[in-house]
């Protein structure tokens, strides 16, 4: 069942038409899961890629470099929850690459029992990475502009009672990203902001799932829900993310489900607010 507000038009995955060759991209959470697949897709399309991740995946990193010997593949071990560390990481990336054109923020965890860590990584990490990238991307600061794609989830749109903390972080990502997509800011900076909301995706987050929920009495129901979900692969989601990068639409919010991208129509709910400055 799709979240309310999805526009009836859908887009199937296609090979990217936009030229990524010569672009410099940053992927957080790029050591595994969706982030690793996004890194592979960007490299295959001709981009240079910097991966920020707290996890090591040396075997995959060796494969990436071997498969793309003429392209820059930069690996930085850093916790996205570490604001100062992320700022220093972007400074290092900018010195190496010269400029940053694309940021795809994927890094995230699922552990509702560890509320503080979930907030710091999922929402704090997206904020840290996004804000740290802006000084190196904005035309108002000597950059070339670009695009930032932040990964939320369908549970940031529609509540799922078994994962309230995780869902809250994903809802926050949507609002944060849409705030930055203000047209006045784009005119000054040349940076576009997009949110993607994948449906259930087979990654390590599903490992020991019921051990990480805050209401253990719902374990039986949780298993039934997980079994009924339509699941997709990390590779499917990564191809959709490149499709979204190709669309290059500031402020857009997309659901990714069943190998397709669904643009979401975000209607205002509060009509009494003042006009934008």
PDB file of C-alpha atoms in Angstrom:
ATOM      1  CA  UNK A   1       0.000   0.000   0.000  1.00  0.00           C
ATOM      2  CA  UNK A   2       1.507   3.285  -1.106  1.00  0.00           C
ATOM      3  CA  UNK A   3       1.632   6.358   1.145  1.00  0.00           C
ATOM      4  CA  UNK A   4      -0.985   9.063   0.606  1.00  0.00           C
ATOM      5  CA  UNK A   5      -0.125  11.809  -1.829  1.00  0.00           C
ATOM      6  CA  UNK A   6       1.849   9.807  -4.365  1.00  0.00           C
ATOM      7  CA  UNK A   7       1.410  11.232  -7.821  1.00  0.00           C
ATOM      8  CA  UNK A   8      -0.030   8.622 -10.206  1.00  0.00           C
ATOM      9  CA  UNK A   9       2.885   8.972 -12.621  1.00  0.00           C
ATOM     10  CA  UNK A  10       5.673   6.480 -11.964  1.00  0.00           C
ATOM     11  CA  UNK A  11       9.103   6.157 -13.472  1.00  0.00           C
ATOM     12  CA  UNK A  12      10.823   2.889 -14.217  1.00  0.00           C
ATOM     13  CA  UNK A  13      14.531   2.515 -13.619  1.00  0.00           C
ATOM     14  CA  UNK A  14      16.579   3.513 -16.639  1.00  0.00           C
ATOM     15  CA  UNK A  15      20.237   4.041 -17.345  1.00  0.00           C
ATOM     16  CA  UNK A  16      21.178   7.595 -16.372  1.00  0.00           C
ATOM     17  CA  UNK A  17      21.121  10.070 -19.246  1.00  0.00           C
ATOM     18  CA  UNK A  18      22.852  12.852 -17.356  1.00  0.00           C
ATOM     19  CA  UNK A  19      26.604  12.687 -17.715  1.00  0.00           C
ATOM     20  CA  UNK A  20      28.223  11.860 -14.389  1.00  0.00           C
ATOM     21  CA  UNK A  21      31.640  11.715 -16.014  1.00  0.00           C
ATOM     22  CA  UNK A  22      33.952  14.227 -14.406  1.00  0.00           C
ATOM     23  CA  UNK A  23      31.611  14.777 -11.436  1.00  0.00           C
ATOM     24  CA  UNK A  24      32.806  14.444  -7.858  1.00  0.00           C
ATOM     25  CA  UNK A  25      30.436  12.654  -5.480  1.00  0.00           C
ATOM     26  CA  UNK A  26      30.333  11.954  -1.754  1.00  0.00           C
ATOM     27  CA  UNK A  27      28.391   8.968  -0.384  1.00  0.00           C
ATOM     28  CA  UNK A  28      27.884   8.524   3.351  1.00  0.00           C
ATOM     29  CA  UNK A  29      27.313   4.974   4.513  1.00  0.00           C
ATOM     30  CA  UNK A  30      29.090   3.816   1.362  1.00  0.00           C
ATOM     31  CA  UNK A  31      30.816   0.786   2.872  1.00  0.00           C
ATOM     32  CA  UNK A  32      27.786  -1.485   2.577  1.00  0.00           C
ATOM     33  CA  UNK A  33      24.118  -1.862   1.709  1.00  0.00           C
ATOM     34  CA  UNK A  34      22.488   0.863  -0.364  1.00  0.00           C
ATOM     35  CA  UNK A  35      25.443   3.246   0.047  1.00  0.00           C
ATOM     36  CA  UNK A  36      27.901   0.756  -1.455  1.00  0.00           C
ATOM     37  CA  UNK A  37      25.569   0.114  -4.382  1.00  0.00           C
ATOM     38  CA  UNK A  38      25.180   3.867  -4.978  1.00  0.00           C
ATOM     39  CA  UNK A  39      28.978   4.205  -4.983  1.00  0.00           C
ATOM     40  CA  UNK A  40      29.252   1.421  -7.548  1.00  0.00           C
ATOM     41  CA  UNK A  41      26.604   3.001  -9.763  1.00  0.00           C
ATOM     42  CA  UNK A  42      28.261   6.426  -9.642  1.00  0.00           C
ATOM     43  CA  UNK A  43      31.677   4.977 -10.448  1.00  0.00           C
ATOM     44  CA  UNK A  44      30.221   2.947 -13.318  1.00  0.00           C
ATOM     45  CA  UNK A  45      28.701   6.181 -14.658  1.00  0.00           C
ATOM     46  CA  UNK A  46      32.098   7.914 -14.619  1.00  0.00           C
ATOM     47  CA  UNK A  47      32.094   9.905 -11.361  1.00  0.00           C
ATOM     48  CA  UNK A  48      34.852  10.141  -8.765  1.00  0.00           C
ATOM     49  CA  UNK A  49      33.553   8.969  -5.387  1.00  0.00           C
ATOM     50  CA  UNK A  50      34.470   9.679  -1.779  1.00  0.00           C
ATOM     51  CA  UNK A  51      32.966   7.239   0.719  1.00  0.00           C
ATOM     52  CA  UNK A  52      32.396   8.283   4.329  1.00  0.00           C
ATOM     53  CA  UNK A  53      31.630   5.402   6.683  1.00  0.00           C
ATOM     54  CA  UNK A  54      32.491   4.244  10.174  1.00  0.00           C
ATOM     55  CA  UNK A  55      32.578   0.636   8.951  1.00  0.00           C
ATOM     56  CA  UNK A  56      35.466  -1.036   7.136  1.00  0.00           C
ATOM     57  CA  UNK A  57      34.808  -3.121   4.051  1.00  0.00           C
ATOM     58  CA  UNK A  58      38.317  -3.560   2.691  1.00  0.00           C
ATOM     59  CA  UNK A  59      37.415  -6.367   0.318  1.00  0.00           C
ATOM     60  CA  UNK A  60      34.788  -4.256  -1.443  1.00  0.00           C
ATOM     61  CA  UNK A  61      37.015  -1.165  -1.454  1.00  0.00           C
ATOM     62  CA  UNK A  62      39.785  -3.142  -3.177  1.00  0.00           C
ATOM     63  CA  UNK A  63      37.267  -4.324  -5.785  1.00  0.00           C
ATOM     64  CA  UNK A  64      36.029  -0.777  -6.385  1.00  0.00           C
ATOM     65  CA  UNK A  65      39.516   0.547  -7.000  1.00  0.00           C
ATOM     66  CA  UNK A  66      40.441  -2.413  -9.196  1.00  0.00           C
ATOM     67  CA  UNK A  67      37.288  -1.997 -11.298  1.00  0.00           C
ATOM     68  CA  UNK A  68      37.890   1.740 -11.785  1.00  0.00           C
ATOM     69  CA  UNK A  69      41.675   2.240 -11.920  1.00  0.00           C
ATOM     70  CA  UNK A  70      41.491   5.621 -13.678  1.00  0.00           C
ATOM     71  CA  UNK A  71      38.927   7.137 -11.305  1.00  0.00           C
ATOM     72  CA  UNK A  72      39.423   8.569  -7.826  1.00  0.00           C
ATOM     73  CA  UNK A  73      37.989   6.391  -5.064  1.00  0.00           C
ATOM     74  CA  UNK A  74      38.521   8.012  -1.678  1.00  0.00           C
ATOM     75  CA  UNK A  75      37.701   6.194   1.557  1.00  0.00           C
ATOM     76  CA  UNK A  76      37.363   8.093   4.842  1.00  0.00           C
ATOM     77  CA  UNK A  77      36.560   6.260   8.062  1.00  0.00           C
ATOM     78  CA  UNK A  78      34.372   8.648  10.024  1.00  0.00           C
ATOM     79  CA  UNK A  79      31.290   8.554  12.223  1.00  0.00           C
ATOM     80  CA  UNK A  80      28.668  10.862  10.663  1.00  0.00           C
ATOM     81  CA  UNK A  81      27.437  11.639  14.188  1.00  0.00           C
ATOM     82  CA  UNK A  82      30.788  13.354  14.836  1.00  0.00           C
ATOM     83  CA  UNK A  83      30.126  16.923  13.667  1.00  0.00           C
ATOM     84  CA  UNK A  84      33.722  18.162  13.897  1.00  0.00           C
ATOM     85  CA  UNK A  85      35.010  14.994  12.279  1.00  0.00           C
ATOM     86  CA  UNK A  86      32.588  15.277   9.376  1.00  0.00           C
ATOM     87  CA  UNK A  87      33.543  18.918   8.829  1.00  0.00           C
ATOM     88  CA  UNK A  88      37.229  17.948   8.698  1.00  0.00           C
ATOM     89  CA  UNK A  89      36.386  15.081   6.334  1.00  0.00           C
ATOM     90  CA  UNK A  90      34.698  17.400   3.840  1.00  0.00           C
ATOM     91  CA  UNK A  91      37.660  19.753   4.002  1.00  0.00           C
ATOM     92  CA  UNK A  92      39.918  16.796   3.151  1.00  0.00           C
ATOM     93  CA  UNK A  93      37.647  15.674   0.298  1.00  0.00           C
ATOM     94  CA  UNK A  94      37.483  19.182  -1.166  1.00  0.00           C
ATOM     95  CA  UNK A  95      41.276  19.463  -1.100  1.00  0.00           C
ATOM     96  CA  UNK A  96      41.573  16.134  -2.923  1.00  0.00           C
ATOM     97  CA  UNK A  97      38.760  16.554  -5.458  1.00  0.00           C
ATOM     98  CA  UNK A  98      38.827  20.313  -5.921  1.00  0.00           C
ATOM     99  CA  UNK A  99      35.059  20.608  -5.809  1.00  0.00           C
ATOM    100  CA  UNK A 100      32.011  18.562  -4.816  1.00  0.00           C
ATOM    101  CA  UNK A 101      29.069  18.157  -7.218  1.00  0.00           C
ATOM    102  CA  UNK A 102      26.938  15.417  -5.655  1.00  0.00           C
ATOM    103  CA  UNK A 103      26.254  14.265  -2.105  1.00  0.00           C
ATOM    104  CA  UNK A 104      24.175  11.168  -1.370  1.00  0.00           C
ATOM    105  CA  UNK A 105      23.553  10.736   2.350  1.00  0.00           C
ATOM    106  CA  UNK A 106      22.695   7.118   3.082  1.00  0.00           C
ATOM    107  CA  UNK A 107      24.357   6.422   6.451  1.00  0.00           C
ATOM    108  CA  UNK A 108      21.877   5.203   9.037  1.00  0.00           C
ATOM    109  CA  UNK A 109      21.201   2.556  11.665  1.00  0.00           C
ATOM    110  CA  UNK A 110      18.228   0.771  13.150  1.00  0.00           C
ATOM    111  CA  UNK A 111      18.204   0.251  16.911  1.00  0.00           C
ATOM    112  CA  UNK A 112      15.193   1.802  18.605  1.00  0.00           C
ATOM    113  CA  UNK A 113      16.494   0.616  21.980  1.00  0.00           C
ATOM    114  CA  UNK A 114      19.455   2.972  21.624  1.00  0.00           C
ATOM    115  CA  UNK A 115      17.459   6.161  21.186  1.00  0.00           C
ATOM    116  CA  UNK A 116      20.353   8.618  21.484  1.00  0.00           C
ATOM    117  CA  UNK A 117      22.572   6.814  18.979  1.00  0.00           C
ATOM    118  CA  UNK A 118      19.699   6.464  16.505  1.00  0.00           C
ATOM    119  CA  UNK A 119      18.974  10.194  16.676  1.00  0.00           C
ATOM    120  CA  UNK A 120      22.655  11.169  16.387  1.00  0.00           C
ATOM    121  CA  UNK A 121      23.371   8.923  13.389  1.00  0.00           C
ATOM    122  CA  UNK A 122      20.155   8.973  11.389  1.00  0.00           C
ATOM    123  CA  UNK A 123      19.085  12.589  11.725  1.00  0.00           C
ATOM    124  CA  UNK A 124      22.235  14.185  13.131  1.00  0.00           C
ATOM    125  CA  UNK A 125      24.419  12.445  10.554  1.00  0.00           C
ATOM    126  CA  UNK A 126      22.311  13.691   7.651  1.00  0.00           C
ATOM    127  CA  UNK A 127      22.405  17.221   9.040  1.00  0.00           C
ATOM    128  CA  UNK A 128      26.154  17.086   9.733  1.00  0.00           C
ATOM    129  CA  UNK A 129      27.017  15.814   6.261  1.00  0.00           C
ATOM    130  CA  UNK A 130      24.669  18.158   4.420  1.00  0.00           C
ATOM    131  CA  UNK A 131      25.739  21.318   6.232  1.00  0.00           C
ATOM    132  CA  UNK A 132      29.425  20.374   5.997  1.00  0.00           C
ATOM    133  CA  UNK A 133      29.121  19.971   2.214  1.00  0.00           C
ATOM    134  CA  UNK A 134      27.471  23.326   1.523  1.00  0.00           C
ATOM    135  CA  UNK A 135      30.557  25.582   1.842  1.00  0.00           C
ATOM    136  CA  UNK A 136      32.305  23.518  -0.866  1.00  0.00           C
ATOM    137  CA  UNK A 137      29.315  23.301  -3.201  1.00  0.00           C
ATOM    138  CA  UNK A 138      27.595  26.706  -3.033  1.00  0.00           C
ATOM    139  CA  UNK A 139      28.127  29.179  -5.869  1.00  0.00           C
ATOM    140  CA  UNK A 140      27.949  31.898  -3.247  1.00  0.00           C
ATOM    141  CA  UNK A 141      31.148  30.454  -1.776  1.00  0.00           C
ATOM    142  CA  UNK A 142      33.058  29.779  -4.986  1.00  0.00           C
ATOM    143  CA  UNK A 143      31.591  26.342  -5.712  1.00  0.00           C
ATOM    144  CA  UNK A 144      29.761  25.104  -8.793  1.00  0.00           C
ATOM    145  CA  UNK A 145      26.432  24.248  -7.159  1.00  0.00           C
ATOM    146  CA  UNK A 146      25.215  20.675  -7.253  1.00  0.00           C
ATOM    147  CA  UNK A 147      22.694  18.316  -5.713  1.00  0.00           C
ATOM    148  CA  UNK A 148      22.252  16.701  -2.289  1.00  0.00           C
ATOM    149  CA  UNK A 149      20.098  13.572  -2.009  1.00  0.00           C
ATOM    150  CA  UNK A 150      19.097  12.603   1.536  1.00  0.00           C
ATOM    151  CA  UNK A 151      17.713   9.157   2.238  1.00  0.00           C
ATOM    152  CA  UNK A 152      14.624   8.957   4.387  1.00  0.00           C
ATOM    153  CA  UNK A 153      12.128   6.075   4.334  1.00  0.00           C
ATOM    154  CA  UNK A 154       8.466   5.343   3.735  1.00  0.00           C
ATOM    155  CA  UNK A 155       8.143   5.066   7.528  1.00  0.00           C
ATOM    156  CA  UNK A 156       9.009   8.770   7.666  1.00  0.00           C
ATOM    157  CA  UNK A 157       5.803   9.351   5.694  1.00  0.00           C
ATOM    158  CA  UNK A 158       3.432   6.781   7.182  1.00  0.00           C
ATOM    159  CA  UNK A 159       3.789   5.711  10.839  1.00  0.00           C
ATOM    160  CA  UNK A 160       4.759   2.099  11.572  1.00  0.00           C
ATOM    161  CA  UNK A 161       4.092   1.402  15.247  1.00  0.00           C
ATOM    162  CA  UNK A 162       6.923  -1.102  15.716  1.00  0.00           C
ATOM    163  CA  UNK A 163       9.711   1.430  14.934  1.00  0.00           C
ATOM    164  CA  UNK A 164       8.734   4.843  16.363  1.00  0.00           C
ATOM    165  CA  UNK A 165      12.264   6.158  17.011  1.00  0.00           C
ATOM    166  CA  UNK A 166      13.620   5.161  13.601  1.00  0.00           C
ATOM    167  CA  UNK A 167      10.472   6.545  11.957  1.00  0.00           C
ATOM    168  CA  UNK A 168      10.845   9.857  13.789  1.00  0.00           C
ATOM    169  CA  UNK A 169      14.389  10.316  12.455  1.00  0.00           C
ATOM    170  CA  UNK A 170      13.218   9.594   8.917  1.00  0.00           C
ATOM    171  CA  UNK A 171      10.364  12.091   9.193  1.00  0.00           C
ATOM    172  CA  UNK A 172      12.859  14.699  10.383  1.00  0.00           C
ATOM    173  CA  UNK A 173      15.076  14.096   7.355  1.00  0.00           C
ATOM    174  CA  UNK A 174      12.191  14.888   5.000  1.00  0.00           C
ATOM    175  CA  UNK A 175      11.442  18.208   6.681  1.00  0.00           C
ATOM    176  CA  UNK A 176      15.114  19.191   6.986  1.00  0.00           C
ATOM    177  CA  UNK A 177      15.750  18.536   3.297  1.00  0.00           C
ATOM    178  CA  UNK A 178      12.613  20.305   2.100  1.00  0.00           C
ATOM    179  CA  UNK A 179      13.506  23.372   4.191  1.00  0.00           C
ATOM    180  CA  UNK A 180      16.857  23.640   2.416  1.00  0.00           C
ATOM    181  CA  UNK A 181      15.174  23.338  -0.982  1.00  0.00           C
ATOM    182  CA  UNK A 182      13.849  26.884  -0.689  1.00  0.00           C
ATOM    183  CA  UNK A 183      13.987  28.634  -4.070  1.00  0.00           C
ATOM    184  CA  UNK A 184      15.663  31.739  -2.629  1.00  0.00           C
ATOM    185  CA  UNK A 185      18.498  29.614  -1.296  1.00  0.00           C
ATOM    186  CA  UNK A 186      18.844  27.788  -4.610  1.00  0.00           C
ATOM    187  CA  UNK A 187      19.127  31.062  -6.527  1.00  0.00           C
ATOM    188  CA  UNK A 188      22.042  32.042  -4.307  1.00  0.00           C
ATOM    189  CA  UNK A 189      23.819  28.705  -3.927  1.00  0.00           C
ATOM    190  CA  UNK A 190      22.906  26.660  -6.980  1.00  0.00           C
ATOM    191  CA  UNK A 191      22.431  23.599  -4.745  1.00  0.00           C
ATOM    192  CA  UNK A 192      19.360  21.387  -5.123  1.00  0.00           C
ATOM    193  CA  UNK A 193      18.006  19.169  -2.347  1.00  0.00           C
ATOM    194  CA  UNK A 194      16.022  15.974  -2.873  1.00  0.00           C
ATOM    195  CA  UNK A 195      14.602  13.353  -0.506  1.00  0.00           C
ATOM    196  CA  UNK A 196      14.219   9.656  -1.327  1.00  0.00           C
ATOM    197  CA  UNK A 197      12.021   7.329   0.730  1.00  0.00           C
ATOM    198  CA  UNK A 198      12.711   3.661  -0.021  1.00  0.00           C
ATOM    199  CA  UNK A 199      10.284   0.956   0.947  1.00  0.00           C
ATOM    200  CA  UNK A 200      11.480  -2.225   2.677  1.00  0.00           C
ATOM    201  CA  UNK A 201      14.986  -2.983   1.417  1.00  0.00           C
ATOM    202  CA  UNK A 202      17.037  -6.064   2.164  1.00  0.00           C
ATOM    203  CA  UNK A 203      20.059  -4.806   4.096  1.00  0.00           C
ATOM    204  CA  UNK A 204      21.790  -5.658   7.384  1.00  0.00           C
ATOM    205  CA  UNK A 205      19.173  -3.542   9.204  1.00  0.00           C
ATOM    206  CA  UNK A 206      16.880  -6.572   9.143  1.00  0.00           C
ATOM    207  CA  UNK A 207      19.424  -8.648  11.102  1.00  0.00           C
ATOM    208  CA  UNK A 208      18.208  -9.406  14.661  1.00  0.00           C
ATOM    209  CA  UNK A 209      15.386  -6.933  14.030  1.00  0.00           C
ATOM    210  CA  UNK A 210      13.181  -7.867  16.972  1.00  0.00           C
ATOM    211  CA  UNK A 211      16.107  -7.556  19.398  1.00  0.00           C
ATOM    212  CA  UNK A 212      16.273  -3.840  18.565  1.00  0.00           C
ATOM    213  CA  UNK A 213      12.626  -2.841  19.023  1.00  0.00           C
ATOM    214  CA  UNK A 214      11.487  -1.038  22.171  1.00  0.00           C
ATOM    215  CA  UNK A 215       8.297  -3.059  22.679  1.00  0.00           C
ATOM    216  CA  UNK A 216       9.353  -6.737  22.861  1.00  0.00           C
ATOM    217  CA  UNK A 217       5.747  -7.793  23.432  1.00  0.00           C
ATOM    218  CA  UNK A 218       5.111  -6.928  19.763  1.00  0.00           C
ATOM    219  CA  UNK A 219       7.728  -9.398  18.481  1.00  0.00           C
ATOM    220  CA  UNK A 220       5.217 -11.854  17.019  1.00  0.00           C
ATOM    221  CA  UNK A 221       3.341  -9.092  15.214  1.00  0.00           C
ATOM    222  CA  UNK A 222       6.656  -7.608  14.056  1.00  0.00           C
ATOM    223  CA  UNK A 223       7.634 -10.866  12.362  1.00  0.00           C
ATOM    224  CA  UNK A 224       4.251 -11.041  10.646  1.00  0.00           C
ATOM    225  CA  UNK A 225       4.644  -7.458   9.376  1.00  0.00           C
ATOM    226  CA  UNK A 226       8.181  -8.083   8.116  1.00  0.00           C
ATOM    227  CA  UNK A 227       7.084 -11.233   6.300  1.00  0.00           C
ATOM    228  CA  UNK A 228       4.270  -9.375   4.505  1.00  0.00           C
ATOM    229  CA  UNK A 229       6.398  -6.471   3.307  1.00  0.00           C
ATOM    230  CA  UNK A 230       7.279  -6.233  -0.367  1.00  0.00           C
ATOM    231  CA  UNK A 231      11.066  -6.183  -0.284  1.00  0.00           C
ATOM    232  CA  UNK A 232      13.558  -4.830  -2.803  1.00  0.00           C
ATOM    233  CA  UNK A 233      17.327  -5.086  -3.157  1.00  0.00           C
ATOM    234  CA  UNK A 234      19.903  -2.425  -2.329  1.00  0.00           C
ATOM    235  CA  UNK A 235      20.945  -2.501  -6.003  1.00  0.00           C
ATOM    236  CA  UNK A 236      17.363  -1.688  -7.052  1.00  0.00           C
ATOM    237  CA  UNK A 237      17.303   1.317  -4.730  1.00  0.00           C
ATOM    238  CA  UNK A 238      20.717   2.543  -5.898  1.00  0.00           C
ATOM    239  CA  UNK A 239      19.625   2.545  -9.537  1.00  0.00           C
ATOM    240  CA  UNK A 240      16.562   4.535  -8.556  1.00  0.00           C
ATOM    241  CA  UNK A 241      18.726   7.053  -6.710  1.00  0.00           C
ATOM    242  CA  UNK A 242      20.773   7.646  -9.859  1.00  0.00           C
ATOM    243  CA  UNK A 243      17.497   8.087 -11.710  1.00  0.00           C
ATOM    244  CA  UNK A 244      16.543  10.737  -9.134  1.00  0.00           C
ATOM    245  CA  UNK A 245      19.893  12.476  -9.593  1.00  0.00           C
ATOM    246  CA  UNK A 246      19.148  12.567 -13.289  1.00  0.00           C
ATOM    247  CA  UNK A 247      15.780  14.230 -12.679  1.00  0.00           C
ATOM    248  CA  UNK A 248      17.638  17.023 -10.834  1.00  0.00           C
ATOM    249  CA  UNK A 249      14.429  18.481  -9.344  1.00  0.00           C
ATOM    250  CA  UNK A 250      14.893  20.764  -6.357  1.00  0.00           C
ATOM    251  CA  UNK A 251      12.669  19.995  -3.362  1.00  0.00           C
ATOM    252  CA  UNK A 252      11.286  16.753  -4.766  1.00  0.00           C
ATOM    253  CA  UNK A 253      10.365  13.840  -2.505  1.00  0.00           C
ATOM    254  CA  UNK A 254      10.295  10.356  -4.017  1.00  0.00           C
ATOM    255  CA  UNK A 255       9.163   6.944  -2.836  1.00  0.00           C
ATOM    256  CA  UNK A 256      11.303   4.079  -4.135  1.00  0.00           C
ATOM    257  CA  UNK A 257       9.430   0.811  -4.270  1.00  0.00           C
ATOM    258  CA  UNK A 258       9.384  -2.194  -6.579  1.00  0.00           C
ATOM    259  CA  UNK A 259      12.246  -0.901  -8.747  1.00  0.00           C
ATOM    260  CA  UNK A 260      10.306   2.274  -9.504  1.00  0.00           C
ATOM    261  CA  UNK A 261      10.417   5.928  -8.452  1.00  0.00           C
ATOM    262  CA  UNK A 262       7.142   7.529  -7.355  1.00  0.00           C
ATOM    263  CA  UNK A 263       7.159  11.344  -7.130  1.00  0.00           C
ATOM    264  CA  UNK A 264       5.285  12.516  -4.053  1.00  0.00           C
ATOM    265  CA  UNK A 265       2.982  15.531  -4.055  1.00  0.00           C
ATOM    266  CA  UNK A 266       3.661  17.308  -0.765  1.00  0.00           C
ATOM    267  CA  UNK A 267       0.635  19.484  -0.104  1.00  0.00           C
ATOM    268  CA  UNK A 268       0.735  22.264   2.522  1.00  0.00           C
ATOM    269  CA  UNK A 269      -1.143  21.384   5.702  1.00  0.00           C
ATOM    270  CA  UNK A 270      -0.792  24.723   7.467  1.00  0.00           C
ATOM    271  CA  UNK A 271      -2.374  27.576   5.527  1.00  0.00           C
ATOM    272  CA  UNK A 272      -1.812  30.339   8.089  1.00  0.00           C
ATOM    273  CA  UNK A 273       1.941  30.707   7.704  1.00  0.00           C
ATOM    274  CA  UNK A 274       3.509  33.924   6.452  1.00  0.00           C
ATOM    275  CA  UNK A 275       4.722  34.156   2.879  1.00  0.00           C
ATOM    276  CA  UNK A 276       8.344  33.178   2.354  1.00  0.00           C
ATOM    277  CA  UNK A 277      10.817  36.044   2.589  1.00  0.00           C
TER     278      UNK A 277
END
